[in-house]
Short mmCIF file of C-alpha atoms in Angstrom, two decimals:
data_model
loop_
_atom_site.label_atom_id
_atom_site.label_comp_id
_atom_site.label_asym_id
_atom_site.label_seq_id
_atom_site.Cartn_x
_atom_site.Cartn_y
_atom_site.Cartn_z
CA UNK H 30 -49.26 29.12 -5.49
CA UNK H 31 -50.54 31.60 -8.02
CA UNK H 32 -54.31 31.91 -8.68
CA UNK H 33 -54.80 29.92 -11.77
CA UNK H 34 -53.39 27.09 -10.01
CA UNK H 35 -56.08 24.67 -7.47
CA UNK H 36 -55.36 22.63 -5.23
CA UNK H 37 -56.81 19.75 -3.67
CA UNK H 38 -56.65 17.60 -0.85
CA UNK H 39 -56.44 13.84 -0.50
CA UNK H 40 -56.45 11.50 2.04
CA UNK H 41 -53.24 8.92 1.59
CA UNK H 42 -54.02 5.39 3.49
CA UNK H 43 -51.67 3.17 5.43
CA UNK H 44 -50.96 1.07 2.41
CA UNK H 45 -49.84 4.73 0.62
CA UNK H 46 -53.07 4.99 -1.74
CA UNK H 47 -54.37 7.95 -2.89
CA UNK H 48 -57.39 8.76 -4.88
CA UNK H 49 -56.83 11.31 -8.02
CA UNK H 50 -59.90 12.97 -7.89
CA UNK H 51 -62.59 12.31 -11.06
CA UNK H 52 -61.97 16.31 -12.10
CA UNK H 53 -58.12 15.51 -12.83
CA UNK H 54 -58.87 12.45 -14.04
CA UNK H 55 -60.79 13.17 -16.40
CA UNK H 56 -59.13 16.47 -17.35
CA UNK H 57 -55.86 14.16 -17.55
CA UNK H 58 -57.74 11.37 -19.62
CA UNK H 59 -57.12 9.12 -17.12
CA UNK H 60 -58.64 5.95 -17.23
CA UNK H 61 -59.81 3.59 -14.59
CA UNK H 62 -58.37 1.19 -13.90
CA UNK H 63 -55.32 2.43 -15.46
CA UNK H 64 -51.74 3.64 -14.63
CA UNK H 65 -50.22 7.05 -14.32
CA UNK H 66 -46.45 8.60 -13.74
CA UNK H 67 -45.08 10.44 -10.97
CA UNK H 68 -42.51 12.70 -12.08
CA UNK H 69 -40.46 15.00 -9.91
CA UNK H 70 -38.82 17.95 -11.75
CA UNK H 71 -35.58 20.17 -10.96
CA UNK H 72 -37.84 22.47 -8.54
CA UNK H 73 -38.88 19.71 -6.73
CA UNK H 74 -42.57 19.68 -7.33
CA UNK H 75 -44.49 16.33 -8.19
CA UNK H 76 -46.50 16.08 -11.76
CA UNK H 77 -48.57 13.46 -12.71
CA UNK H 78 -48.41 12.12 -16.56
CA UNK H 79 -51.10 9.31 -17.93
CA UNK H 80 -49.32 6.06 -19.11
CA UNK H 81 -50.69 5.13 -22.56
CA UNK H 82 -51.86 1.38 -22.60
CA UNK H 83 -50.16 -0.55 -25.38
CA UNK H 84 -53.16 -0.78 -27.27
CA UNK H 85 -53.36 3.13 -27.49
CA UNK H 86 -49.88 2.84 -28.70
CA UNK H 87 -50.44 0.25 -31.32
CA UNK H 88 -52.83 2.69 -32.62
CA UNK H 89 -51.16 5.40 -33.15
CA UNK H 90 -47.86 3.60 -35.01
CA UNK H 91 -50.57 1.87 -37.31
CA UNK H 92 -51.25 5.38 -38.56
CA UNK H 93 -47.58 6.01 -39.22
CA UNK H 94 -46.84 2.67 -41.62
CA UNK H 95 -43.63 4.10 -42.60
CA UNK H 96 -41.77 4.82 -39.49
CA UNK H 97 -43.50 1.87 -38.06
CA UNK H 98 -41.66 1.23 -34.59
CA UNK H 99 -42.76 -2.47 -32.13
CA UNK H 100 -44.63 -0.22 -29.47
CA UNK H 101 -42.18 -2.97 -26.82
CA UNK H 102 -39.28 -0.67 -28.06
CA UNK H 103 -40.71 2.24 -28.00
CA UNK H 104 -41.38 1.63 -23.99
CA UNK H 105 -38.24 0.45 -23.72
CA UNK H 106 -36.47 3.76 -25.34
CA UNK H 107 -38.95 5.56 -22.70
CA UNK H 108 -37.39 3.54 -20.01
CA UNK H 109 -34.21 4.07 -21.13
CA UNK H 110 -34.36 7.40 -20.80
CA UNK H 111 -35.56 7.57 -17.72
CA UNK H 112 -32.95 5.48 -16.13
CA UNK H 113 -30.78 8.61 -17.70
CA UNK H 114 -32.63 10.74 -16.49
CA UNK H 115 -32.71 9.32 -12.63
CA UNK H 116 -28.78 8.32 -12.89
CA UNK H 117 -28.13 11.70 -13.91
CA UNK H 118 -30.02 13.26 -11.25
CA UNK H 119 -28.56 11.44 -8.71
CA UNK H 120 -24.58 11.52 -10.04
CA UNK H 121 -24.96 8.24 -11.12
CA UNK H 122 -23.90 8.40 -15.28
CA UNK H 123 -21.19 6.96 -16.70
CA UNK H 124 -18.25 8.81 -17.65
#
């Protein structure tokens, strides 16, 4: 672990609950309640991404009346791509 990086430690309960403490969340603009993303990358470490609520999505295509996109298919082209992403990872795409 290099300096700049700090680390924390949580308690996880019997259900598998852990609290993000208020510093991240707040440095991650994460709200509560709210959802986030666990994402494990090729080195094997664990990073944790905010989900955007479909309001805050709404929002933002408003701005953009051109290229104006249903935020449903936008999450669904997220999904999609993470399905890829996971088959790929595990040997799984088609060929």
């Amino acid at each position: 672990m290099s300096d700049a990086e700090e680390e924390t430690t949580v308690t996880v309960t019997s259900k598998g609950q852990a609290t993000i403490p208020k510093a991240y969340r707040e440095k991650l603009s994460i709200e509560t309640p709210g959802r986030v993303r666990f994402i494990e990358t090729e080195a094997g470490e664990i990073v944790i991404r905010p989900v955007k609520r479909p309001s805050e999505l709404r929002g933002a295509l408003a701005a953009e009346a051109d290229n104006e996109t249903a935020a449903t298919a936008l999450l669904r082209e997220e999904r999609q791509r993470e399905r890829d992403a996971l088959d790929e990872k595990h040997g799984l795409d088609e060929e």
